[in-house]
């Protein structure tokens, strides 16, 4: 029944789904909660003579192998209110003399133009499964593609992996903010970004993957899909006559094409959380290489860094908590535009002035927090006013936020009569120590006095990062106090004389009576008694704690004999 209904739908709309001259396609999703997802498919079609209009809707199929759900379908409606819907993706400079095939497909001097269309809908998944596959498809590809066998007989398919188990929760896919249609010049290196960002802040890894397709004779479009047949020696890793590479961390596809060509490639953006794959999305892209009045690509803008340190032309390092100011100036003979094409660091502010002049100012101001420790990237697009095709290049900048490198080793307790303690416990060496009892890089316990004291270590490094670390030091001075004025009856065995201790046990105690000195050790009870059975006056001489730190003694005790 499902295949029959799908057959009718495709039959009714085949004039739009076929012969559409599809150039690029991507699929993303946003979690709305309760297993509902807003799914977006963007279709890019080439404007050619007699090419069909964009379809009214796009199919979205979904299934889960592990949960045993067979393929289901919904259709995504065109979102004509989206600012990217129905626009021409031409990258032409301004001027009435430059037109694309979207404005006039019969003009032999028109540049190939492309239009983008946006389709959206709500998908409600029937269960929580780790391997939902979503896919959308349309036929057929652009006939002008030069690296694929019979491209106009091949459909285009993009898919996404969605995991909605409780371990992952309400997760959204990576999003793409940069169009997958670009113009390149032969023998010039151009790096094309994805403009990718993840709404949940998950780690993204990018790779080139095999574009998927299907034969245009098929009426029911189901997996497994085949990889499109590249013309030898091209393949999905090297789809150009030239050198192709991808940055796995930001998705930049860098190409140095050698000849005129129109090539198809596919990019997969996988998202990881705690090292585990939780989803991916794929997009088909088409890159066009031609002589468009090619000039050297605009150079990277001159950068200035206030606070932090440059580790390379595009990388810098800064400590958390320290304000970071990155400033860029674009200077060129032609007018220059600088635009941020990826989200800036969270909590930062962006300032751009002078776009469209020969002196553009671009700045990012940011004070990273402890929660920002790690690597952050942002991408800017630099455009000059070369004609007829805008001369564009993109550059990726990386900021590594590092924690404080200052460490301060804890202190052991120290006796009050100990010599000055040389302070060398802070690292890196070369900082400043201060606090009670600290002078000239040493701690004087007798000057500080008995009890707890804070010693601080301050260090300023070459990055301009500073930190102050406190440590507690305890000065030991035990005390012992004897008291009592007791009567001893003739014939009694003994009477107790109370001795009270402060400090850390076990204590040792020296005391005297009748001209003789006595010592008692390993005293654990702070409320101790000396037992006496003779008439005498008791005086304390010295007390020591467990570290053998000497202390102070107080008081006397008297024993007198009495008749019964």
JSON list of C-alpha atoms in Angstrom, two decimals, residues 273-484:
[
{"chain": "A", "resi": 273, "resn": "UNK", "atom": "CA", "xyz": [29.31, 13.76, 22.48]},
{"chain": "A", "resi": 274, "resn": "UNK", "atom": "CA", "xyz": [31.73, 12.40, 25.07]},
{"chain": "A", "resi": 275, "resn": "UNK", "atom": "CA", "xyz": [33.56, 10.65, 22.23]},
{"chain": "A", "resi": 276, "resn": "UNK", "atom": "CA", "xyz": [30.45, 8.83, 20.97]},
{"chain": "A", "resi": 277, "resn": "UNK", "atom": "CA", "xyz": [28.86, 9.32, 17.54]},
{"chain": "A", "resi": 278, "resn": "UNK", "atom": "CA", "xyz": [25.31, 10.59, 18.05]},
{"chain": "A", "resi": 279, "resn": "UNK", "atom": "CA", "xyz": [24.35, 11.70, 14.55]},
{"chain": "A", "resi": 280, "resn": "UNK", "atom": "CA", "xyz": [25.40, 13.00, 11.16]},
{"chain": "A", "resi": 281, "resn": "UNK", "atom": "CA", "xyz": [24.08, 14.93, 8.17]},
{"chain": "A", "resi": 282, "resn": "UNK", "atom": "CA", "xyz": [25.26, 14.90, 4.57]},
{"chain": "A", "resi": 283, "resn": "UNK", "atom": "CA", "xyz": [25.12, 17.49, 1.83]},
{"chain": "A", "resi": 284, "resn": "UNK", "atom": "CA", "xyz": [25.70, 17.32, -1.92]},
{"chain": "A", "resi": 285, "resn": "UNK", "atom": "CA", "xyz": [27.70, 20.21, -3.39]},
{"chain": "A", "resi": 286, "resn": "UNK", "atom": "CA", "xyz": [28.53, 21.38, -6.89]},
{"chain": "A", "resi": 287, "resn": "UNK", "atom": "CA", "xyz": [31.62, 23.46, -7.62]},
{"chain": "A", "resi": 288, "resn": "UNK", "atom": "CA", "xyz": [32.06, 25.19, -10.98]},
{"chain": "A", "resi": 289, "resn": "UNK", "atom": "CA", "xyz": [35.51, 25.95, -12.40]},
{"chain": "A", "resi": 290, "resn": "UNK", "atom": "CA", "xyz": [35.72, 28.49, -15.22]},
{"chain": "A", "resi": 291, "resn": "UNK", "atom": "CA", "xyz": [37.54, 31.62, -16.30]},
{"chain": "A", "resi": 292, "resn": "UNK", "atom": "CA", "xyz": [35.49, 34.40, -14.74]},
{"chain": "A", "resi": 293, "resn": "UNK", "atom": "CA", "xyz": [38.03, 37.20, -15.06]},
{"chain": "A", "resi": 294, "resn": "UNK", "atom": "CA", "xyz": [40.01, 35.34, -12.44]},
{"chain": "A", "resi": 295, "resn": "UNK", "atom": "CA", "xyz": [42.40, 37.23, -10.21]},
{"chain": "A", "resi": 296, "resn": "UNK", "atom": "CA", "xyz": [44.47, 36.32, -7.20]},
{"chain": "A", "resi": 297, "resn": "UNK", "atom": "CA", "xyz": [42.13, 35.55, -4.32]},
{"chain": "A", "resi": 298, "resn": "UNK", "atom": "CA", "xyz": [41.90, 38.30, -1.70]},
{"chain": "A", "resi": 299, "resn": "UNK", "atom": "CA", "xyz": [44.57, 37.87, 0.97]},
{"chain": "A", "resi": 300, "resn": "UNK", "atom": "CA", "xyz": [43.73, 37.34, 4.62]},
{"chain": "A", "resi": 301, "resn": "UNK", "atom": "CA", "xyz": [43.15, 40.59, 6.47]},
{"chain": "A", "resi": 302, "resn": "UNK", "atom": "CA", "xyz": [45.91, 41.93, 8.65]},
{"chain": "A", "resi": 303, "resn": "UNK", "atom": "CA", "xyz": [45.30, 40.87, 12.24]},
{"chain": "A", "resi": 304, "resn": "UNK", "atom": "CA", "xyz": [46.10, 42.47, 15.57]},
{"chain": "A", "resi": 305, "resn": "UNK", "atom": "CA", "xyz": [45.79, 40.70, 18.88]},
{"chain": "A", "resi": 306, "resn": "UNK", "atom": "CA", "xyz": [45.32, 42.50, 22.19]},
{"chain": "A", "resi": 307, "resn": "UNK", "atom": "CA", "xyz": [46.07, 40.03, 25.00]},
{"chain": "A", "resi": 308, "resn": "UNK", "atom": "CA", "xyz": [46.98, 36.46, 24.18]},
{"chain": "A", "resi": 309, "resn": "UNK", "atom": "CA", "xyz": [49.70, 35.32, 21.80]},
{"chain": "A", "resi": 310, "resn": "UNK", "atom": "CA", "xyz": [49.67, 34.37, 18.12]},
{"chain": "A", "resi": 311, "resn": "UNK", "atom": "CA", "xyz": [50.92, 30.81, 17.64]},
{"chain": "A", "resi": 312, "resn": "UNK", "atom": "CA", "xyz": [50.58, 31.07, 13.85]},
{"chain": "A", "resi": 313, "resn": "UNK", "atom": "CA", "xyz": [49.05, 33.46, 11.31]},
{"chain": "A", "resi": 314, "resn": "UNK", "atom": "CA", "xyz": [45.58, 32.08, 12.03]},
{"chain": "A", "resi": 315, "resn": "UNK", "atom": "CA", "xyz": [45.92, 30.68, 15.56]},
{"chain": "A", "resi": 316, "resn": "UNK", "atom": "CA", "xyz": [46.14, 32.36, 18.93]},
{"chain": "A", "resi": 317, "resn": "UNK", "atom": "CA", "xyz": [46.14, 31.35, 22.59]},
{"chain": "A", "resi": 318, "resn": "UNK", "atom": "CA", "xyz": [44.61, 33.18, 25.53]},
{"chain": "A", "resi": 319, "resn": "UNK", "atom": "CA", "xyz": [43.96, 32.44, 29.19]},
{"chain": "A", "resi": 320, "resn": "UNK", "atom": "CA", "xyz": [40.45, 32.09, 30.52]},
{"chain": "A", "resi": 321, "resn": "UNK", "atom": "CA", "xyz": [39.18, 35.21, 32.23]},
{"chain": "A", "resi": 322, "resn": "UNK", "atom": "CA", "xyz": [41.41, 37.53, 30.19]},
{"chain": "A", "resi": 323, "resn": "UNK", "atom": "CA", "xyz": [39.72, 39.92, 27.70]},
{"chain": "A", "resi": 324, "resn": "UNK", "atom": "CA", "xyz": [40.64, 39.05, 24.11]},
{"chain": "A", "resi": 325, "resn": "UNK", "atom": "CA", "xyz": [40.48, 41.59, 21.28]},
{"chain": "A", "resi": 326, "resn": "UNK", "atom": "CA", "xyz": [41.04, 40.31, 17.74]},
{"chain": "A", "resi": 327, "resn": "UNK", "atom": "CA", "xyz": [41.12, 43.08, 15.15]},
{"chain": "A", "resi": 328, "resn": "UNK", "atom": "CA", "xyz": [41.42, 42.71, 11.37]},
{"chain": "A", "resi": 329, "resn": "UNK", "atom": "CA", "xyz": [41.94, 45.25, 8.62]},
{"chain": "A", "resi": 330, "resn": "UNK", "atom": "CA", "xyz": [41.28, 44.45, 4.96]},
{"chain": "A", "resi": 331, "resn": "UNK", "atom": "CA", "xyz": [43.23, 46.58, 2.52]},
{"chain": "A", "resi": 332, "resn": "UNK", "atom": "CA", "xyz": [42.89, 46.23, -1.26]},
{"chain": "A", "resi": 333, "resn": "UNK", "atom": "CA", "xyz": [42.85, 48.23, -4.47]},
{"chain": "A", "resi": 334, "resn": "UNK", "atom": "CA", "xyz": [39.26, 47.13, -4.96]},
{"chain": "A", "resi": 335, "resn": "UNK", "atom": "CA", "xyz": [36.46, 47.48, -2.47]},
{"chain": "A", "resi": 336, "resn": "UNK", "atom": "CA", "xyz": [36.61, 44.86, 0.23]},
{"chain": "A", "resi": 337, "resn": "UNK", "atom": "CA", "xyz": [33.91, 43.10, 2.23]},
{"chain": "A", "resi": 338, "resn": "UNK", "atom": "CA", "xyz": [34.59, 41.07, 5.37]},
{"chain": "A", "resi": 339, "resn": "UNK", "atom": "CA", "xyz": [31.80, 38.95, 6.78]},
{"chain": "A", "resi": 340, "resn": "UNK", "atom": "CA", "xyz": [31.61, 36.41, 9.57]},
{"chain": "A", "resi": 341, "resn": "UNK", "atom": "CA", "xyz": [30.24, 33.17, 8.13]},
{"chain": "A", "resi": 342, "resn": "UNK", "atom": "CA", "xyz": [30.21, 31.03, 11.26]},
{"chain": "A", "resi": 343, "resn": "UNK", "atom": "CA", "xyz": [28.86, 31.75, 14.73]},
{"chain": "A", "resi": 344, "resn": "UNK", "atom": "CA", "xyz": [31.31, 33.77, 16.86]},
{"chain": "A", "resi": 345, "resn": "UNK", "atom": "CA", "xyz": [32.40, 32.48, 20.28]},
{"chain": "A", "resi": 346, "resn": "UNK", "atom": "CA", "xyz": [29.52, 32.48, 22.73]},
{"chain": "A", "resi": 347, "resn": "UNK", "atom": "CA", "xyz": [29.46, 35.68, 24.74]},
{"chain": "A", "resi": 348, "resn": "UNK", "atom": "CA", "xyz": [31.56, 37.66, 22.25]},
{"chain": "A", "resi": 349, "resn": "UNK", "atom": "CA", "xyz": [30.68, 40.82, 20.37]},
{"chain": "A", "resi": 350, "resn": "UNK", "atom": "CA", "xyz": [31.43, 41.46, 16.69]},
{"chain": "A", "resi": 351, "resn": "UNK", "atom": "CA", "xyz": [32.05, 44.82, 15.05]},
{"chain": "A", "resi": 352, "resn": "UNK", "atom": "CA", "xyz": [32.33, 45.37, 11.28]},
{"chain": "A", "resi": 353, "resn": "UNK", "atom": "CA", "xyz": [32.76, 48.81, 9.75]},
{"chain": "A", "resi": 354, "resn": "UNK", "atom": "CA", "xyz": [33.80, 50.08, 6.33]},
{"chain": "A", "resi": 355, "resn": "UNK", "atom": "CA", "xyz": [32.45, 47.22, 4.23]},
{"chain": "A", "resi": 356, "resn": "UNK", "atom": "CA", "xyz": [32.45, 48.21, 0.59]},
{"chain": "A", "resi": 357, "resn": "UNK", "atom": "CA", "xyz": [35.46, 50.52, 0.98]},
{"chain": "A", "resi": 358, "resn": "UNK", "atom": "CA", "xyz": [39.17, 49.99, 0.55]},
{"chain": "A", "resi": 359, "resn": "UNK", "atom": "CA", "xyz": [39.65, 49.86, 4.34]},
{"chain": "A", "resi": 360, "resn": "UNK", "atom": "CA", "xyz": [37.47, 47.48, 6.33]},
{"chain": "A", "resi": 361, "resn": "UNK", "atom": "CA", "xyz": [37.62, 46.98, 10.09]},
{"chain": "A", "resi": 362, "resn": "UNK", "atom": "CA", "xyz": [36.47, 43.73, 11.71]},
{"chain": "A", "resi": 363, "resn": "UNK", "atom": "CA", "xyz": [36.82, 42.93, 15.42]},
{"chain": "A", "resi": 364, "resn": "UNK", "atom": "CA", "xyz": [35.82, 40.22, 17.88]},
{"chain": "A", "resi": 365, "resn": "UNK", "atom": "CA", "xyz": [35.83, 41.11, 21.58]},
{"chain": "A", "resi": 366, "resn": "UNK", "atom": "CA", "xyz": [35.55, 38.24, 24.01]},
{"chain": "A", "resi": 367, "resn": "UNK", "atom": "CA", "xyz": [36.33, 37.38, 27.62]},
{"chain": "A", "resi": 368, "resn": "UNK", "atom": "CA", "xyz": [36.43, 33.57, 27.74]},
{"chain": "A", "resi": 369, "resn": "UNK", "atom": "CA", "xyz": [35.32, 31.85, 30.92]},
{"chain": "A", "resi": 370, "resn": "UNK", "atom": "CA", "xyz": [36.54, 28.67, 32.57]},
{"chain": "A", "resi": 371, "resn": "UNK", "atom": "CA", "xyz": [33.73, 26.87, 30.75]},
{"chain": "A", "resi": 372, "resn": "UNK", "atom": "CA", "xyz": [35.26, 28.04, 27.45]},
{"chain": "A", "resi": 373, "resn": "UNK", "atom": "CA", "xyz": [38.55, 26.20, 27.93]},
{"chain": "A", "resi": 374, "resn": "UNK", "atom": "CA", "xyz": [39.34, 24.42, 24.67]},
{"chain": "A", "resi": 375, "resn": "UNK", "atom": "CA", "xyz": [39.59, 25.27, 20.97]},
{"chain": "A", "resi": 376, "resn": "UNK", "atom": "CA", "xyz": [37.22, 27.72, 19.29]},
{"chain": "A", "resi": 377, "resn": "UNK", "atom": "CA", "xyz": [37.11, 28.45, 15.57]},
{"chain": "A", "resi": 378, "resn": "UNK", "atom": "CA", "xyz": [35.41, 31.11, 13.52]},
{"chain": "A", "resi": 379, "resn": "UNK", "atom": "CA", "xyz": [35.49, 31.78, 9.78]},
{"chain": "A", "resi": 380, "resn": "UNK", "atom": "CA", "xyz": [35.45, 34.99, 7.83]},
{"chain": "A", "resi": 381, "resn": "UNK", "atom": "CA", "xyz": [34.78, 35.56, 4.16]},
{"chain": "A", "resi": 382, "resn": "UNK", "atom": "CA", "xyz": [36.81, 38.18, 2.30]},
{"chain": "A", "resi": 383, "resn": "UNK", "atom": "CA", "xyz": [35.39, 39.51, -0.97]},
{"chain": "A", "resi": 384, "resn": "UNK", "atom": "CA", "xyz": [36.74, 42.13, -3.34]},
{"chain": "A", "resi": 385, "resn": "UNK", "atom": "CA", "xyz": [34.90, 43.80, -6.20]},
{"chain": "A", "resi": 386, "resn": "UNK", "atom": "CA", "xyz": [36.44, 41.84, -9.06]},
{"chain": "A", "resi": 387, "resn": "UNK", "atom": "CA", "xyz": [34.03, 41.36, -11.94]},
{"chain": "A", "resi": 388, "resn": "UNK", "atom": "CA", "xyz": [32.09, 39.65, -13.27]},
{"chain": "A", "resi": 389, "resn": "UNK", "atom": "CA", "xyz": [32.42, 36.92, -10.61]},
{"chain": "A", "resi": 390, "resn": "UNK", "atom": "CA", "xyz": [33.14, 38.15, -7.12]},
{"chain": "A", "resi": 391, "resn": "UNK", "atom": "CA", "xyz": [36.61, 37.24, -5.94]},
{"chain": "A", "resi": 392, "resn": "UNK", "atom": "CA", "xyz": [36.07, 35.39, -2.66]},
{"chain": "A", "resi": 393, "resn": "UNK", "atom": "CA", "xyz": [38.22, 33.57, -0.16]},
{"chain": "A", "resi": 394, "resn": "UNK", "atom": "CA", "xyz": [37.53, 32.25, 3.30]},
{"chain": "A", "resi": 395, "resn": "UNK", "atom": "CA", "xyz": [39.85, 32.04, 6.26]},
{"chain": "A", "resi": 396, "resn": "UNK", "atom": "CA", "xyz": [39.54, 30.06, 9.48]},
{"chain": "A", "resi": 397, "resn": "UNK", "atom": "CA", "xyz": [40.88, 31.47, 12.73]},
{"chain": "A", "resi": 398, "resn": "UNK", "atom": "CA", "xyz": [41.39, 29.44, 15.87]},
{"chain": "A", "resi": 399, "resn": "UNK", "atom": "CA", "xyz": [41.54, 30.59, 19.47]},
{"chain": "A", "resi": 400, "resn": "UNK", "atom": "CA", "xyz": [42.68, 28.17, 22.15]},
{"chain": "A", "resi": 401, "resn": "UNK", "atom": "CA", "xyz": [41.52, 29.09, 25.63]},
{"chain": "A", "resi": 402, "resn": "UNK", "atom": "CA", "xyz": [43.82, 27.59, 28.24]},
{"chain": "A", "resi": 403, "resn": "UNK", "atom": "CA", "xyz": [43.45, 27.36, 32.01]},
{"chain": "A", "resi": 404, "resn": "UNK", "atom": "CA", "xyz": [45.83, 29.09, 34.36]},
{"chain": "A", "resi": 405, "resn": "UNK", "atom": "CA", "xyz": [49.24, 27.46, 34.32]},
{"chain": "A", "resi": 406, "resn": "UNK", "atom": "CA", "xyz": [50.11, 28.72, 37.83]},
{"chain": "A", "resi": 407, "resn": "UNK", "atom": "CA", "xyz": [50.54, 26.09, 40.55]},
{"chain": "A", "resi": 408, "resn": "UNK", "atom": "CA", "xyz": [51.38, 26.45, 44.23]},
{"chain": "A", "resi": 409, "resn": "UNK", "atom": "CA", "xyz": [52.43, 23.40, 46.24]},
{"chain": "A", "resi": 410, "resn": "UNK", "atom": "CA", "xyz": [50.72, 23.13, 49.67]},
{"chain": "A", "resi": 411, "resn": "UNK", "atom": "CA", "xyz": [52.77, 23.75, 52.79]},
{"chain": "A", "resi": 412, "resn": "UNK", "atom": "CA", "xyz": [53.45, 21.41, 55.67]},
{"chain": "A", "resi": 413, "resn": "UNK", "atom": "CA", "xyz": [52.89, 22.75, 59.19]},
{"chain": "A", "resi": 414, "resn": "UNK", "atom": "CA", "xyz": [55.86, 24.58, 60.66]},
{"chain": "A", "resi": 415, "resn": "UNK", "atom": "CA", "xyz": [57.05, 25.14, 64.23]},
{"chain": "A", "resi": 416, "resn": "UNK", "atom": "CA", "xyz": [56.98, 28.66, 65.57]},
{"chain": "A", "resi": 417, "resn": "UNK", "atom": "CA", "xyz": [60.69, 28.55, 66.42]},
{"chain": "A", "resi": 418, "resn": "UNK", "atom": "CA", "xyz": [61.67, 27.18, 62.98]},
{"chain": "A", "resi": 419, "resn": "UNK", "atom": "CA", "xyz": [64.11, 29.21, 60.85]},
{"chain": "A", "resi": 420, "resn": "UNK", "atom": "CA", "xyz": [62.76, 31.27, 57.95]},
{"chain": "A", "resi": 421, "resn": "UNK", "atom": "CA", "xyz": [61.21, 29.12, 55.22]},
{"chain": "A", "resi": 422, "resn": "UNK", "atom": "CA", "xyz": [62.49, 29.92, 51.71]},
{"chain": "A", "resi": 423, "resn": "UNK", "atom": "CA", "xyz": [59.48, 30.24, 49.38]},
{"chain": "A", "resi": 424, "resn": "UNK", "atom": "CA", "xyz": [60.01, 28.33, 46.13]},
{"chain": "A", "resi": 425, "resn": "UNK", "atom": "CA", "xyz": [56.80, 26.30, 46.00]},
{"chain": "A", "resi": 426, "resn": "UNK", "atom": "CA", "xyz": [55.16, 28.30, 43.17]},
{"chain": "A", "resi": 427, "resn": "UNK", "atom": "CA", "xyz": [55.51, 27.39, 39.51]},
{"chain": "A", "resi": 428, "resn": "UNK", "atom": "CA", "xyz": [56.40, 28.55, 36.99]},
{"chain": "A", "resi": 429, "resn": "UNK", "atom": "CA", "xyz": [59.22, 30.11, 38.92]},
{"chain": "A", "resi": 430, "resn": "UNK", "atom": "CA", "xyz": [59.75, 33.83, 38.91]},
{"chain": "A", "resi": 431, "resn": "UNK", "atom": "CA", "xyz": [56.52, 35.01, 40.51]},
{"chain": "A", "resi": 432, "resn": "UNK", "atom": "CA", "xyz": [55.92, 37.03, 43.66]},
{"chain": "A", "resi": 433, "resn": "UNK", "atom": "CA", "xyz": [55.03, 35.77, 47.16]},
{"chain": "A", "resi": 434, "resn": "UNK", "atom": "CA", "xyz": [53.16, 37.88, 49.68]},
{"chain": "A", "resi": 435, "resn": "UNK", "atom": "CA", "xyz": [51.15, 37.46, 52.88]},
{"chain": "A", "resi": 436, "resn": "UNK", "atom": "CA", "xyz": [51.52, 37.60, 56.69]},
{"chain": "A", "resi": 437, "resn": "UNK", "atom": "CA", "xyz": [55.08, 36.85, 57.77]},
{"chain": "A", "resi": 438, "resn": "UNK", "atom": "CA", "xyz": [56.42, 37.00, 54.16]},
{"chain": "A", "resi": 439, "resn": "UNK", "atom": "CA", "xyz": [59.43, 39.15, 53.45]},
{"chain": "A", "resi": 440, "resn": "UNK", "atom": "CA", "xyz": [62.11, 38.97, 50.74]},
{"chain": "A", "resi": 441, "resn": "UNK", "atom": "CA", "xyz": [60.89, 35.63, 49.44]},
{"chain": "A", "resi": 442, "resn": "UNK", "atom": "CA", "xyz": [60.83, 33.90, 52.84]},
{"chain": "A", "resi": 443, "resn": "UNK", "atom": "CA", "xyz": [58.26, 33.14, 55.55]},
{"chain": "A", "resi": 444, "resn": "UNK", "atom": "CA", "xyz": [59.12, 33.97, 59.15]},
{"chain": "A", "resi": 445, "resn": "UNK", "atom": "CA", "xyz": [56.93, 31.82, 61.46]},
{"chain": "A", "resi": 446, "resn": "UNK", "atom": "CA", "xyz": [57.73, 33.71, 64.67]},
{"chain": "A", "resi": 447, "resn": "UNK", "atom": "CA", "xyz": [56.83, 36.99, 62.96]},
{"chain": "A", "resi": 448, "resn": "UNK", "atom": "CA", "xyz": [53.57, 35.55, 61.64]},
{"chain": "A", "resi": 449, "resn": "UNK", "atom": "CA", "xyz": [52.66, 34.04, 64.99]},
{"chain": "A", "resi": 450, "resn": "UNK", "atom": "CA", "xyz": [50.72, 30.97, 66.03]},
{"chain": "A", "resi": 451, "resn": "UNK", "atom": "CA", "xyz": [47.80, 29.79, 63.85]},
{"chain": "A", "resi": 452, "resn": "UNK", "atom": "CA", "xyz": [46.74, 29.65, 60.18]},
{"chain": "A", "resi": 453, "resn": "UNK", "atom": "CA", "xyz": [48.10, 32.12, 57.65]},
{"chain": "A", "resi": 454, "resn": "UNK", "atom": "CA", "xyz": [47.55, 32.67, 53.92]},
{"chain": "A", "resi": 455, "resn": "UNK", "atom": "CA", "xyz": [50.53, 32.93, 51.62]},
{"chain": "A", "resi": 456, "resn": "UNK", "atom": "CA", "xyz": [49.87, 34.03, 48.02]},
{"chain": "A", "resi": 457, "resn": "UNK", "atom": "CA", "xyz": [51.80, 33.38, 44.81]},
{"chain": "A", "resi": 458, "resn": "UNK", "atom": "CA", "xyz": [51.29, 35.76, 41.88]},
{"chain": "A", "resi": 459, "resn": "UNK", "atom": "CA", "xyz": [52.60, 35.03, 38.39]},
{"chain": "A", "resi": 460, "resn": "UNK", "atom": "CA", "xyz": [52.35, 36.87, 35.07]},
{"chain": "A", "resi": 461, "resn": "UNK", "atom": "CA", "xyz": [53.26, 34.81, 31.97]},
{"chain": "A", "resi": 462, "resn": "UNK", "atom": "CA", "xyz": [54.29, 35.72, 28.44]},
{"chain": "A", "resi": 463, "resn": "UNK", "atom": "CA", "xyz": [50.68, 35.41, 27.22]},
{"chain": "A", "resi": 464, "resn": "UNK", "atom": "CA", "xyz": [49.73, 38.30, 29.46]},
{"chain": "A", "resi": 465, "resn": "UNK", "atom": "CA", "xyz": [47.83, 35.85, 31.66]},
{"chain": "A", "resi": 466, "resn": "UNK", "atom": "CA", "xyz": [48.18, 36.29, 35.38]},
{"chain": "A", "resi": 467, "resn": "UNK", "atom": "CA", "xyz": [46.90, 34.40, 38.38]},
{"chain": "A", "resi": 468, "resn": "UNK", "atom": "CA", "xyz": [47.16, 34.49, 42.15]},
{"chain": "A", "resi": 469, "resn": "UNK", "atom": "CA", "xyz": [47.06, 31.21, 44.05]},
{"chain": "A", "resi": 470, "resn": "UNK", "atom": "CA", "xyz": [46.66, 31.07, 47.86]},
{"chain": "A", "resi": 471, "resn": "UNK", "atom": "CA", "xyz": [47.97, 28.35, 50.16]},
{"chain": "A", "resi": 472, "resn": "UNK", "atom": "CA", "xyz": [47.50, 27.96, 53.90]},
{"chain": "A", "resi": 473, "resn": "UNK", "atom": "CA", "xyz": [50.40, 27.49, 56.26]},
{"chain": "A", "resi": 474, "resn": "UNK", "atom": "CA", "xyz": [49.91, 26.55, 59.93]},
{"chain": "A", "resi": 475, "resn": "UNK", "atom": "CA", "xyz": [52.38, 27.73, 62.55]},
{"chain": "A", "resi": 476, "resn": "UNK", "atom": "CA", "xyz": [52.53, 25.25, 65.42]},
{"chain": "A", "resi": 477, "resn": "UNK", "atom": "CA", "xyz": [52.84, 26.37, 69.05]},
{"chain": "A", "resi": 478, "resn": "UNK", "atom": "CA", "xyz": [51.31, 23.86, 71.50]},
{"chain": "A", "resi": 479, "resn": "UNK", "atom": "CA", "xyz": [50.37, 24.93, 75.03]},
{"chain": "A", "resi": 480, "resn": "UNK", "atom": "CA", "xyz": [50.04, 23.12, 78.35]},
{"chain": "A", "resi": 481, "resn": "UNK", "atom": "CA", "xyz": [48.37, 24.59, 81.46]},
{"chain": "A", "resi": 482, "resn": "UNK", "atom": "CA", "xyz": [48.48, 23.00, 84.91]},
{"chain": "A", "resi": 483, "resn": "UNK", "atom": "CA", "xyz": [46.22, 23.97, 87.77]},
{"chain": "A", "resi": 484, "resn": "UNK", "atom": "CA", "xyz": [45.14, 22.75, 91.15]}
]
